[in-house]
XYZ file of N, CA and C in Angstrom:
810
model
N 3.360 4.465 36.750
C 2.562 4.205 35.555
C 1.954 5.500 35.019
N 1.121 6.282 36.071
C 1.059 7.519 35.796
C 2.297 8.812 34.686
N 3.322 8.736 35.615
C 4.347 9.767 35.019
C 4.474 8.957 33.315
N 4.203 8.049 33.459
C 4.924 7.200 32.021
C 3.794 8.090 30.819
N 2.859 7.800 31.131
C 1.347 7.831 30.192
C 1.056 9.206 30.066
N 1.875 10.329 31.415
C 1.626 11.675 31.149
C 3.149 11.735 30.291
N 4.168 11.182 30.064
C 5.462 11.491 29.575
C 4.949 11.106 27.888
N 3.731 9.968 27.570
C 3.858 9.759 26.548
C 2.695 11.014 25.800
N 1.988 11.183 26.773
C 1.093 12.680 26.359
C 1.767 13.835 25.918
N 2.340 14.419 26.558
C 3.629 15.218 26.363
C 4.267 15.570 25.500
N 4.579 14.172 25.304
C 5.621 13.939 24.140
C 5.309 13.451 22.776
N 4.029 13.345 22.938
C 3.775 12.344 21.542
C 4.038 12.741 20.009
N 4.174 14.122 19.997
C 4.820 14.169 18.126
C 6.130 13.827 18.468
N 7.278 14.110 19.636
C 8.798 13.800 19.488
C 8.719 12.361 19.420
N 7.863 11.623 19.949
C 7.964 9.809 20.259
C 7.303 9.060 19.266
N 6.500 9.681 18.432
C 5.988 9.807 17.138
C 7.037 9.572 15.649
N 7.557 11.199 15.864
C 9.002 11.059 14.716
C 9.787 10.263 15.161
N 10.486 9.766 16.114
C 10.890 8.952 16.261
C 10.715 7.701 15.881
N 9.495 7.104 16.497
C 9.118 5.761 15.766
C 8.907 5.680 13.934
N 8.820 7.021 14.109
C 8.766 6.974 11.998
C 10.465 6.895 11.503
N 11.313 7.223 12.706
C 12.777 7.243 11.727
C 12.834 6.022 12.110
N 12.676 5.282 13.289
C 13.046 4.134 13.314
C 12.365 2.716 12.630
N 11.462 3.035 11.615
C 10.944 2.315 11.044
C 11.175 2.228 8.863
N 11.465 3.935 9.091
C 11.667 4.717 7.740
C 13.457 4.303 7.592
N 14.098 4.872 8.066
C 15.790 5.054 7.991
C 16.363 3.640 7.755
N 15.926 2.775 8.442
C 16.622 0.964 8.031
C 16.610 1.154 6.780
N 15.069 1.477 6.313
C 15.236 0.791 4.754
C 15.585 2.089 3.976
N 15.109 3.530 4.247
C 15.788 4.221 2.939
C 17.293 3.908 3.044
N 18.051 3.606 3.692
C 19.343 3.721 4.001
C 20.339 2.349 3.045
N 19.254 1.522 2.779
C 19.629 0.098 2.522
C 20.331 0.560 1.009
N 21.491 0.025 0.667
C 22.198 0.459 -0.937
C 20.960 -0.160 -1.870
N 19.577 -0.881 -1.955
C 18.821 -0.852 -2.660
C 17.605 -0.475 -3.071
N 17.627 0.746 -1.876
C 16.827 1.518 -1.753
C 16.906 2.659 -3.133
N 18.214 3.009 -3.233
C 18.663 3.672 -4.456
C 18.860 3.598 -5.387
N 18.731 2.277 -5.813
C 18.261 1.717 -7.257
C 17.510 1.504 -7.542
N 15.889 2.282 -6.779
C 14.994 2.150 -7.838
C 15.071 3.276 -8.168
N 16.025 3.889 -7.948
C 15.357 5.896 -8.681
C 17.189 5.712 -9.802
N 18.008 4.765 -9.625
C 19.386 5.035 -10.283
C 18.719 3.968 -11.814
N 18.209 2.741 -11.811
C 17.751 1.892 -12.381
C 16.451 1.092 -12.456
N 15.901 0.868 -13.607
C 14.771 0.615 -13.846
C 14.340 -0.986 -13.631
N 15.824 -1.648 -13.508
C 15.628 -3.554 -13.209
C 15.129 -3.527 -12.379
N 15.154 -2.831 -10.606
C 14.487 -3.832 -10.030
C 12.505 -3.808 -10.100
N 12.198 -2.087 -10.748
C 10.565 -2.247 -11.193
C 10.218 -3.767 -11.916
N 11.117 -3.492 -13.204
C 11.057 -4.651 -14.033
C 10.741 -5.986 -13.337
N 12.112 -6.453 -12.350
C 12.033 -7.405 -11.213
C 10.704 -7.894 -10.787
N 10.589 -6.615 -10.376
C 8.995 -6.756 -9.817
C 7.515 -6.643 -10.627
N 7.720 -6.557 -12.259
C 7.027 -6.521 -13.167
C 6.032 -5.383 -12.967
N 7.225 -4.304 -12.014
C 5.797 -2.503 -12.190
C 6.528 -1.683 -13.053
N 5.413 -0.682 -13.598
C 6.339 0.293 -14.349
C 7.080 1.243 -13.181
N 8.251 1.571 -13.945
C 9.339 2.040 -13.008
C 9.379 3.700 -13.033
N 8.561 4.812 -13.700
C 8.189 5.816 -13.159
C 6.968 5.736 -12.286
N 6.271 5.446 -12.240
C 4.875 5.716 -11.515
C 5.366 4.854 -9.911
N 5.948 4.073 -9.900
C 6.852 3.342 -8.732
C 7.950 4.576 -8.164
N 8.612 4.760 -9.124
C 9.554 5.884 -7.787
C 8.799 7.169 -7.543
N 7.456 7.511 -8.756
C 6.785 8.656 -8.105
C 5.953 8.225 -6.623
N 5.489 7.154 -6.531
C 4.941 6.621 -5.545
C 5.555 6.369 -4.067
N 6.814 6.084 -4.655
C 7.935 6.284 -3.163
C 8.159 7.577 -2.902
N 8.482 8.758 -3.329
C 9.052 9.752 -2.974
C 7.859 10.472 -2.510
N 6.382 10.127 -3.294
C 5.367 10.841 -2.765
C 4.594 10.031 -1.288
N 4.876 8.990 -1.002
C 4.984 8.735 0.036
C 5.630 9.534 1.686
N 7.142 9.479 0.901
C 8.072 9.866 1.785
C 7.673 11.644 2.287
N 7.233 11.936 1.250
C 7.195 13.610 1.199
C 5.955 13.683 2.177
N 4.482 12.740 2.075
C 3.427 13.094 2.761
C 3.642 12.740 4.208
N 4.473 11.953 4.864
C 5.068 11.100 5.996
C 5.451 12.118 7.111
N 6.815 12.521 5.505
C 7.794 13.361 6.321
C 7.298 14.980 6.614
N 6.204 15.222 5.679
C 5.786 16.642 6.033
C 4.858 16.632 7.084
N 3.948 15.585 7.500
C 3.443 15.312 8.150
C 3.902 15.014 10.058
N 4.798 14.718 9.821
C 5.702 14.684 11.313
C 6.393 15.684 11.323
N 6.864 16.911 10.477
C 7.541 17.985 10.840
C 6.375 18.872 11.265
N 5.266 18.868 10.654
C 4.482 19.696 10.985
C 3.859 19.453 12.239
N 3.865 18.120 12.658
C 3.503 17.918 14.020
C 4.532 18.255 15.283
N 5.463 18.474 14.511
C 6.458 19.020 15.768
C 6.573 19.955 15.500
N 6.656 20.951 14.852
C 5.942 22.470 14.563
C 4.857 22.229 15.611
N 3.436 22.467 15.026
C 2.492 22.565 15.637
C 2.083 21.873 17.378
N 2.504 21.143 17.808
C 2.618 20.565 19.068
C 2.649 21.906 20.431
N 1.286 21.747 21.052
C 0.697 20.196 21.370
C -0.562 20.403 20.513
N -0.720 21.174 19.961
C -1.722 21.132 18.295
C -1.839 20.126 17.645
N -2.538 19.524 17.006
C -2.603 18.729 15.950
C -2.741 19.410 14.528
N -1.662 18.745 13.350
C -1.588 19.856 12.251
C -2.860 19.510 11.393
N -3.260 20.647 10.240
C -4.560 20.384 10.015
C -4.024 20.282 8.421
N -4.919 19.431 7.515
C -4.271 19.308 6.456
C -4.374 20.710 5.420
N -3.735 21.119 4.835
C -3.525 21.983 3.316
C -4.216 21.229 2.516
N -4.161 21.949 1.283
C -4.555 21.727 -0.145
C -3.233 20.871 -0.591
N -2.398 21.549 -0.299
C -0.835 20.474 -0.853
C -0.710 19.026 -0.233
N -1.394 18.889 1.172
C -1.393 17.436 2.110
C -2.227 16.797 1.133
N -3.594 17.459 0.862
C -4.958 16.518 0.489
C -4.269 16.284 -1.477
N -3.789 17.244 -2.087
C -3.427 16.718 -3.580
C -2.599 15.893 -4.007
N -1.601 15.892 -2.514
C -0.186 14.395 -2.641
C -1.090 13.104 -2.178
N -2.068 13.596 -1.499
C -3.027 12.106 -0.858
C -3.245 11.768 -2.224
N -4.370 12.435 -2.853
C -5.067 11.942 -3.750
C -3.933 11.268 -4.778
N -3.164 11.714 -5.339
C -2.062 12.038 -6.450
C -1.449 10.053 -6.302
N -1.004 9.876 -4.828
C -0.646 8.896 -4.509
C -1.416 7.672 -4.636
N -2.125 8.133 -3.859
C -3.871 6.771 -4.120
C -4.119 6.449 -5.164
N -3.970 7.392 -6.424
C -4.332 7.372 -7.678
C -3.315 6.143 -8.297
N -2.104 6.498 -8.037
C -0.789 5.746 -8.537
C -0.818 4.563 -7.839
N -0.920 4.271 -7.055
C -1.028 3.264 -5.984
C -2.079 2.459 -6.600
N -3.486 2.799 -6.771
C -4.328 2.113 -7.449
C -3.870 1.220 -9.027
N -2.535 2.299 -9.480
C -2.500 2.058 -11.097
C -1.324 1.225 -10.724
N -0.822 0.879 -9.905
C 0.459 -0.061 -9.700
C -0.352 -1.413 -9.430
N -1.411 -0.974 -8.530
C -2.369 -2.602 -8.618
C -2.548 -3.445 -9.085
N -2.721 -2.600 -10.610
C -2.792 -3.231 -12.049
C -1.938 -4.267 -12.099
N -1.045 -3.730 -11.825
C 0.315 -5.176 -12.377
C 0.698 -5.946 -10.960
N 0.061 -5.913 -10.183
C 0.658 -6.840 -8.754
C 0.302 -8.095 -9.062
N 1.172 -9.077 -9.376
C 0.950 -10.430 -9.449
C 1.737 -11.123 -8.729
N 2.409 -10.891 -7.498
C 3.148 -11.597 -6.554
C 2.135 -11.873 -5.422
N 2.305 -13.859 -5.029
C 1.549 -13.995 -4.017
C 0.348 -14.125 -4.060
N -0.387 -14.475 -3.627
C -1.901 -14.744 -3.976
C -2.737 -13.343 -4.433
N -2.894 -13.235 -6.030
C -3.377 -12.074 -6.464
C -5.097 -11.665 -5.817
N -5.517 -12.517 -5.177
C -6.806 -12.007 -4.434
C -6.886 -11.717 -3.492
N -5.752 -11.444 -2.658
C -5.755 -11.011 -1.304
C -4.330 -9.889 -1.729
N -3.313 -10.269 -2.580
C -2.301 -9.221 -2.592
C -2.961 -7.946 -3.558
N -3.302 -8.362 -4.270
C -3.878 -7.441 -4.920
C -5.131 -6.144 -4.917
N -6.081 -7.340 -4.166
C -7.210 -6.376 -3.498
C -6.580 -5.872 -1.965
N -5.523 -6.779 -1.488
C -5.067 -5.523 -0.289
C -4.551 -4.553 -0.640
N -3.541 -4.313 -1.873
C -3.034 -3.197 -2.230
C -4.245 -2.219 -2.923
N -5.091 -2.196 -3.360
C -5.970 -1.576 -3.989
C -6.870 -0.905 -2.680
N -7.180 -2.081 -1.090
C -7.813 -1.186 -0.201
C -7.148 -0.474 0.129
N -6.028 -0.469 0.276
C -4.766 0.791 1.216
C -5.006 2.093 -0.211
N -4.847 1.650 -1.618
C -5.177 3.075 -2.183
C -6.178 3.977 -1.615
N -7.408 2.768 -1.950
C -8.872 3.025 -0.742
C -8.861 4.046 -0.041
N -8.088 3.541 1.164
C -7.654 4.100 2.684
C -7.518 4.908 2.850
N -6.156 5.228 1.644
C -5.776 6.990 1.647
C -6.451 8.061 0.922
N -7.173 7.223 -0.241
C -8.080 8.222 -0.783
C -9.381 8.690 -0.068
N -9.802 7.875 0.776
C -11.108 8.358 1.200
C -10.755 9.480 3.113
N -9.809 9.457 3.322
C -9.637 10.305 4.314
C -8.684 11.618 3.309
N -8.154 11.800 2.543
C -7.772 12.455 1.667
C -9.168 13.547 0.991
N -10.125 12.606 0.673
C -11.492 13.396 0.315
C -12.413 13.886 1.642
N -12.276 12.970 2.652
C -12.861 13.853 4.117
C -11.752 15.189 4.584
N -10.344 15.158 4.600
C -9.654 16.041 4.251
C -10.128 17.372 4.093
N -10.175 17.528 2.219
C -11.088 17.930 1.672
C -12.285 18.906 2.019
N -13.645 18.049 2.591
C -14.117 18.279 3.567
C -14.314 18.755 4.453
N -14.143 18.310 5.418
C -13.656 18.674 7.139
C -12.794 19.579 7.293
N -11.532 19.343 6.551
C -9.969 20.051 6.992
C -9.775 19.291 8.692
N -9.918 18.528 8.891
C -10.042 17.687 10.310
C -8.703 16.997 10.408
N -7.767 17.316 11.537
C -6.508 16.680 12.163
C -6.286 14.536 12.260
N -7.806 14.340 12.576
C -8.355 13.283 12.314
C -7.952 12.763 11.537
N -8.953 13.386 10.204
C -8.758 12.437 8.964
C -7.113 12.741 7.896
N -6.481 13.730 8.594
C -5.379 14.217 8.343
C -4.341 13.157 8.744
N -4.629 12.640 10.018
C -3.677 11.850 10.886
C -3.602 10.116 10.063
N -5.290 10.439 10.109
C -5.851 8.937 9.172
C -5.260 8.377 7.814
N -5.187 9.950 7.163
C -4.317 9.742 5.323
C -2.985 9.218 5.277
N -2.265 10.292 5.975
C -1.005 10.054 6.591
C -0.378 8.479 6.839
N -0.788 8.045 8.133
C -0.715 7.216 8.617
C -0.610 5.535 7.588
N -1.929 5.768 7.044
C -1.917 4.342 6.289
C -0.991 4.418 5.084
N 0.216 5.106 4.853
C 1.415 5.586 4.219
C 2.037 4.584 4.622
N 1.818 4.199 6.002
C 3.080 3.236 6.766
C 2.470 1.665 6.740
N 1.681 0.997 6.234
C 1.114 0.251 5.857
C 2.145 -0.176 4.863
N 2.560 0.101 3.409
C 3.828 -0.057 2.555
C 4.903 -0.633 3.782
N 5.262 0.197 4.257
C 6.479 -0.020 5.000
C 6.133 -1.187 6.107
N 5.267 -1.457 6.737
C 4.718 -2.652 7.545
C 4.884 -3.788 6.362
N 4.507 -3.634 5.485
C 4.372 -4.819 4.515
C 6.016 -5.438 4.304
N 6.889 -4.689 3.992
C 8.611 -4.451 3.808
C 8.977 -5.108 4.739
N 8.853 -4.433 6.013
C 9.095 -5.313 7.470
C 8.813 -6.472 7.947
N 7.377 -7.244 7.919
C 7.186 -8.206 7.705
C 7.394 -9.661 6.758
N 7.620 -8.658 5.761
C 8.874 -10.095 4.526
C 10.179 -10.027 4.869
N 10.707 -9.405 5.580
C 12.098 -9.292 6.043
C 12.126 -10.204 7.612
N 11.170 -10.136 8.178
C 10.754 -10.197 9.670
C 10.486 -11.928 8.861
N 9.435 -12.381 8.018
C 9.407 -13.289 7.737
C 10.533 -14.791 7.417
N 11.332 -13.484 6.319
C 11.864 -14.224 6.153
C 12.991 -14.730 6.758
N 13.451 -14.412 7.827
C 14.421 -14.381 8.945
C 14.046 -15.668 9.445
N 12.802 -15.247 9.808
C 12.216 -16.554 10.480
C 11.858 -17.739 10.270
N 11.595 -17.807 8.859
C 12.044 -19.199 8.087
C 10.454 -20.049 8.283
N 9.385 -19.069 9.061
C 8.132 -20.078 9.405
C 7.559 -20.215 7.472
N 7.372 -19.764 6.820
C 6.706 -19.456 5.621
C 7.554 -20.828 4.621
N 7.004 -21.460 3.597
C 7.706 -22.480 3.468
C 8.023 -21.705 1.612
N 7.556 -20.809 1.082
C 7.864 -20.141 0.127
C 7.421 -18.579 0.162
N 7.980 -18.015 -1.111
C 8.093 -16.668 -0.868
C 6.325 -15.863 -1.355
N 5.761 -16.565 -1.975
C 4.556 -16.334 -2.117
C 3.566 -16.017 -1.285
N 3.490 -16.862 -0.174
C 2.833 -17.179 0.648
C 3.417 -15.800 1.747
N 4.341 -15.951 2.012
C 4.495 -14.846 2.727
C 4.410 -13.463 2.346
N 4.833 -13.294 1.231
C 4.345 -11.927 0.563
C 2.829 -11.580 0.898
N 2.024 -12.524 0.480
C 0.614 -12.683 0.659
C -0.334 -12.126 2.218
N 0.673 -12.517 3.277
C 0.525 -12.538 4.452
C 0.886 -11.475 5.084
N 2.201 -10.922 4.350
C 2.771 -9.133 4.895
C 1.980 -8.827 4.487
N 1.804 -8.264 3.006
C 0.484 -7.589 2.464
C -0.867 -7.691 3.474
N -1.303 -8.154 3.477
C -2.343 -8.360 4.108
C -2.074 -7.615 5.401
N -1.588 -8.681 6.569
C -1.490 -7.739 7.596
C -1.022 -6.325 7.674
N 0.052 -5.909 6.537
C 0.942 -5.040 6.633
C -0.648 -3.956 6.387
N -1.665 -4.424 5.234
C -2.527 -2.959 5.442
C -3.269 -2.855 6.454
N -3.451 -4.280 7.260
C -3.894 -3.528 8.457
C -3.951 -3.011 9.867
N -2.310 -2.978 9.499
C -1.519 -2.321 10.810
C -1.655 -0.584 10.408
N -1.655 -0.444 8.944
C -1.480 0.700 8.848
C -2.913 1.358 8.789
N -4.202 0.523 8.759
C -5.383 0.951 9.189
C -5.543 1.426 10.277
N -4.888 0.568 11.184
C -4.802 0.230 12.305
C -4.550 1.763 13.226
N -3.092 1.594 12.485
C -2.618 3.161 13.736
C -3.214 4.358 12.846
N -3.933 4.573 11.890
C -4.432 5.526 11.716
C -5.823 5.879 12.349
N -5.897 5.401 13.002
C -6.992 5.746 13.622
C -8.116 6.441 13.377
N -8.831 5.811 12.698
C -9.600 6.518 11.885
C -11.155 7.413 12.754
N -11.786 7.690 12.638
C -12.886 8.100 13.541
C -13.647 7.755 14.060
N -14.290 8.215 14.803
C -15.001 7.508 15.758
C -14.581 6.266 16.809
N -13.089 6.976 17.085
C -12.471 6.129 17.998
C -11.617 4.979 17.451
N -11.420 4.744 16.166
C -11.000 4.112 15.598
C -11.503 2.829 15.203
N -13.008 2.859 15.572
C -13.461 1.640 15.426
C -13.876 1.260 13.947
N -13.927 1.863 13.232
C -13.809 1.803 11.902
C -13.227 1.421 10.806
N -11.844 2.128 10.926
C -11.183 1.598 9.915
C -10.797 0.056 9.408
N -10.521 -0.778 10.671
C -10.395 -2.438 10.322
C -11.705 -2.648 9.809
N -12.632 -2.942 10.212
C -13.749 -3.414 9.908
C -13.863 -2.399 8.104
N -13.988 -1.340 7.721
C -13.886 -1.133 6.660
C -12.931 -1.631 5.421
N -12.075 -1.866 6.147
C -10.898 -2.494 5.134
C -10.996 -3.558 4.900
N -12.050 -4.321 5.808
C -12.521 -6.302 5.582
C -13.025 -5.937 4.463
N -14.304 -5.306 4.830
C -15.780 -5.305 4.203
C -15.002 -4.750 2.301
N -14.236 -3.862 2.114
C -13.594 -3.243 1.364
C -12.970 -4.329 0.381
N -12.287 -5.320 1.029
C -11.379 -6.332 0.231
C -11.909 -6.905 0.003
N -13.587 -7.530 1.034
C -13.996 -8.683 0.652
C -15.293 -8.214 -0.959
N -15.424 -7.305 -0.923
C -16.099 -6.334 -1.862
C -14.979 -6.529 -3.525
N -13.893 -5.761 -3.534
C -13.368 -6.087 -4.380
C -12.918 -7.415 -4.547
N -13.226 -8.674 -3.895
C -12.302 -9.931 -4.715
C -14.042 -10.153 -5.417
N -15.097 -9.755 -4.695
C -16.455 -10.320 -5.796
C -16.302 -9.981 -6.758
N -16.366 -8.367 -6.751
C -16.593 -7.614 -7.954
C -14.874 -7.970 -8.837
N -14.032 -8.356 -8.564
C -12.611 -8.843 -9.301
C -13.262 -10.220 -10.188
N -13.791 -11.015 -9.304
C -13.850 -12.255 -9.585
C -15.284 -12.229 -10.901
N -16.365 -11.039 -10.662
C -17.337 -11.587 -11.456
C -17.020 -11.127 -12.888
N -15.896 -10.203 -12.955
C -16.315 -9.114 -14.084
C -15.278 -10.251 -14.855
N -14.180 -11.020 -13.874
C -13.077 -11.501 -14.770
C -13.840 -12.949 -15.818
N -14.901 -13.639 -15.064
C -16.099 -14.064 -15.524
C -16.525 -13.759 -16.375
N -16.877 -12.861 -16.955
C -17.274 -12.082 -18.462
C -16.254 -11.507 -18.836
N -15.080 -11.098 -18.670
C -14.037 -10.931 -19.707
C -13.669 -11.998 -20.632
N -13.666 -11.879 -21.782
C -13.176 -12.648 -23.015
C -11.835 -11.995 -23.889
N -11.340 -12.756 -24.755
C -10.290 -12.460 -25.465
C -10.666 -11.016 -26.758
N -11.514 -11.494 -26.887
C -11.899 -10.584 -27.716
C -12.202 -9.005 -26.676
N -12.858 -9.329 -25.753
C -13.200 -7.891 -25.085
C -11.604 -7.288 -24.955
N -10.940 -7.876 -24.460
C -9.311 -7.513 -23.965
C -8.572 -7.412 -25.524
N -8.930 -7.634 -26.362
C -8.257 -6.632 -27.350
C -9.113 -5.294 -28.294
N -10.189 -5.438 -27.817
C -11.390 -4.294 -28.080
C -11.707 -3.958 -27.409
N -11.618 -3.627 -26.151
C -12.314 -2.814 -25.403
C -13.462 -2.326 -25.708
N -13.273 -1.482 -26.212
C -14.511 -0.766 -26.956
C -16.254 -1.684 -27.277
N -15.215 -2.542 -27.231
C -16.811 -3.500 -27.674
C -17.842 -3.926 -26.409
N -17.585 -3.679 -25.428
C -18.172 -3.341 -24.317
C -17.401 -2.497 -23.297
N -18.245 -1.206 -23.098
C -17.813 -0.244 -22.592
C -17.690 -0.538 -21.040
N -18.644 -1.383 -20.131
C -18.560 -1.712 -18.973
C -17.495 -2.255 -18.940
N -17.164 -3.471 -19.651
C -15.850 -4.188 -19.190
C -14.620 -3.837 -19.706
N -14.667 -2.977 -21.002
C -13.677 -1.909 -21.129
C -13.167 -1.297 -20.213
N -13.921 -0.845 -19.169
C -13.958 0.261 -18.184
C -13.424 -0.613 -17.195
N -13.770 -1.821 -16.890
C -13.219 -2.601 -15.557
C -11.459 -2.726 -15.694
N -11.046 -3.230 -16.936
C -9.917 -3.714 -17.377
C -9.420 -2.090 -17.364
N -9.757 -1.105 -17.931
C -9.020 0.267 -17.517
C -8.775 0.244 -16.078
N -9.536 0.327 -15.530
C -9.247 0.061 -13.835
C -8.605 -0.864 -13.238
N -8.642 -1.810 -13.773
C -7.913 -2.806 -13.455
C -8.918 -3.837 -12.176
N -10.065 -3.801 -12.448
C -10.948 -4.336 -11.587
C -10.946 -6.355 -12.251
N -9.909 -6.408 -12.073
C -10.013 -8.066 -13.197
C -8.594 -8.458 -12.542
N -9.258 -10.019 -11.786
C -8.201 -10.650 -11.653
C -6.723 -10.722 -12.553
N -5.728 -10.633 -11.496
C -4.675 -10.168 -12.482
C -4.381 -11.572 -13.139
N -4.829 -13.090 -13.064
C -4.618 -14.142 -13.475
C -5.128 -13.997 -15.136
N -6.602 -13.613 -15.053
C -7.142 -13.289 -15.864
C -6.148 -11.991 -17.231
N -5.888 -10.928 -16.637
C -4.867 -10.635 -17.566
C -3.436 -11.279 -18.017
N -2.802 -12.348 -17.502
C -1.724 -13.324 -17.307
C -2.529 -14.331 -19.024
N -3.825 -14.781 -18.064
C -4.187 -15.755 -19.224
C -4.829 -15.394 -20.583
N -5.292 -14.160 -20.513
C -5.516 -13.512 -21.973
C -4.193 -13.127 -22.654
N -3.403 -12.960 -21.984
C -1.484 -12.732 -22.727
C -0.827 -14.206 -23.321
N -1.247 -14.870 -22.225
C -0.556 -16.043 -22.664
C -0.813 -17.267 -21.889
N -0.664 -18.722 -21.932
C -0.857 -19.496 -20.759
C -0.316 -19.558 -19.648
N -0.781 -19.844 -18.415
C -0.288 -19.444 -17.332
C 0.570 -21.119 -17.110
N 1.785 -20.230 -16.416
C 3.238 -21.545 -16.179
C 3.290 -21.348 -14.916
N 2.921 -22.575 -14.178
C 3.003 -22.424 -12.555
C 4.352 -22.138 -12.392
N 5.139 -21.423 -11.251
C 6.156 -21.125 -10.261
C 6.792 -22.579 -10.003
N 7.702 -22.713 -10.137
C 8.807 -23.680 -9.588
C 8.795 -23.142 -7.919
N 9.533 -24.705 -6.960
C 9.667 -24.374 -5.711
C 11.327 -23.571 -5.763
N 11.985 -24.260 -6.561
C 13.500 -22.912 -7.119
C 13.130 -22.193 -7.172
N 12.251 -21.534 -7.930
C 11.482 -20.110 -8.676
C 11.395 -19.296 -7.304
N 10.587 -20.265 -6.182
C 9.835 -18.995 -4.962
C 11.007 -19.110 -4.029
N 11.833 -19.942 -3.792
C 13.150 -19.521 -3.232
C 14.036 -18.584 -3.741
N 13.985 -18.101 -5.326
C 14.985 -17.204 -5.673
C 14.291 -15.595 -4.985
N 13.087 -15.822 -5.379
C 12.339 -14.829 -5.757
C 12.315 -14.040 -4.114
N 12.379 -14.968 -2.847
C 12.387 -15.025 -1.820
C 13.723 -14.498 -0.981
N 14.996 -14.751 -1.484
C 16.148 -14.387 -1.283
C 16.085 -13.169 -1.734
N 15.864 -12.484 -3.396
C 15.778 -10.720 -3.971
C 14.909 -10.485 -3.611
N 13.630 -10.653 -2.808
C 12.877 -9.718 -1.973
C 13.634 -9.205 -0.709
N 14.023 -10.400 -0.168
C 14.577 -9.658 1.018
C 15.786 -8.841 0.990
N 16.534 -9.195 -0.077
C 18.008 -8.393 -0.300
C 17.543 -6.813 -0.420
N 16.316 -6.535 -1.554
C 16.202 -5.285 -1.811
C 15.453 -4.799 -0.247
């Protein structure tokens, strides 16, 4: 038991990259991995805009992958972040936040405010970064990168398994857990006791503040903005139930059980 726990000491950036190819390579490898950067349908598909989506993948991939080379460089060091680590953090979080905007798959109060805490996640160890310059909060930014990819795995993992009785519901449920696996292994400070418990308190924070402002949004504010600058400012952010932008566009048409079976089959294909 010993030799094992000193073999995983040892070794931990090679057993590290490893577990990142073996989690990363399935899916860049998949033939639909390459159609979101060859074609703009499947953003559409998914009702995101389709530059700020493949900038978001590749700037992913780039903070991941520079991040595990440099740890096998630097080893048995821990690498410390740059100015270039902390401006792809921020850069990403930023985009990540603005893709929020349009997430309407799955229960938009838990899919939505989970995707908005993982922007969270990476932005605020991105600004300790910053800061500190600390391996820590370096490891911390990084890390909740793989949160996306937990989410991927788990609708695939889901849907294999056939427990989920539509595709909504399970989307709802990767999301969710998927950000907080990637809280999870980032280990955030102070032993890691932190980061879950921040990411509750975090989501359960944004569905209030989602839910009250969408409460005082009116039709008129959502085509003037201007006419109140607070809730101007929320709807720029996108702090407003995304139902709420659905029903100021137009009336909302519930999902067919066809509808979440199709929708359920092209999630998992891509």
């Amino acid at each position: 038991m010993d030799s094992i726990a000193n073999f995983v000491v040892t070794h931990k950036p090679q057993l590290d990259f490893a577990w990142h190819l073996f989690i990363y390579l399935p899916l860049i490898l998949r033939p639909s991995f390459f159609k979101y950067f060859t074609s703009s349908k499947p953003a559409k598909y998914a009702q995101l805009p389709h530059i700020p989506l493949v900038v978001h993948m590749i700037l992913g991939l780039a903070i991941v992958g520079r991040y595990q080379v440099r740890a096998l460089v630097s080893s048995p060091s821990a690498p410390k972040p740059e100015s270039l680590d902390i401006a792809l953090g921020v850069m990403n979080a930023v985009i990540s936040w603005r893709l929020c905007k349009y997430e309407s798959k799955g229960n938009p109060r838990i899919v939505r405010t989970g995707f908005q805490v993982m922007a969270l996640m990476v932005l605020f160890p991105a600004y300790m970064c910053y800061m500190t310059a600390s391996p820590v909060w370096y490891h911390s930014m990084v890390k909740m990168h793989n949160a996306f990819i937990y989410v991927r795995w788990l609708i695939m993992g889901g849907s294999m398994a056939g427990i989920w009785s539509g595709f909504h519901e399970l989307y709802t449920i990767s999301v969710f857990f998927g950000g907080i696996l990637g809280v999870w292994e980032g280990r955030y400070p102070w032993d890691g006791v932190l980061g879950v418990p921040l990411a509750l308190v975090l989501h359960v924070a944004l569905v209030v503040v989602e839910r009250y402002n969408s409460s005082l949004i009116t039709p008129e504010t959502y085509k003037s903005p201007s006419s109140n600058p607070f809730l101007g400012l929320m709807l720029l952010l996108g702090l407003v139930d995304v139902q709420t932008y659905k029903d100021l566009k137009c009336p909302a048409v519930p999902a067919s059980p066809t509808d979440e079976k199709e929708e359920l089959v092209a999630e998992t294909k891509e």
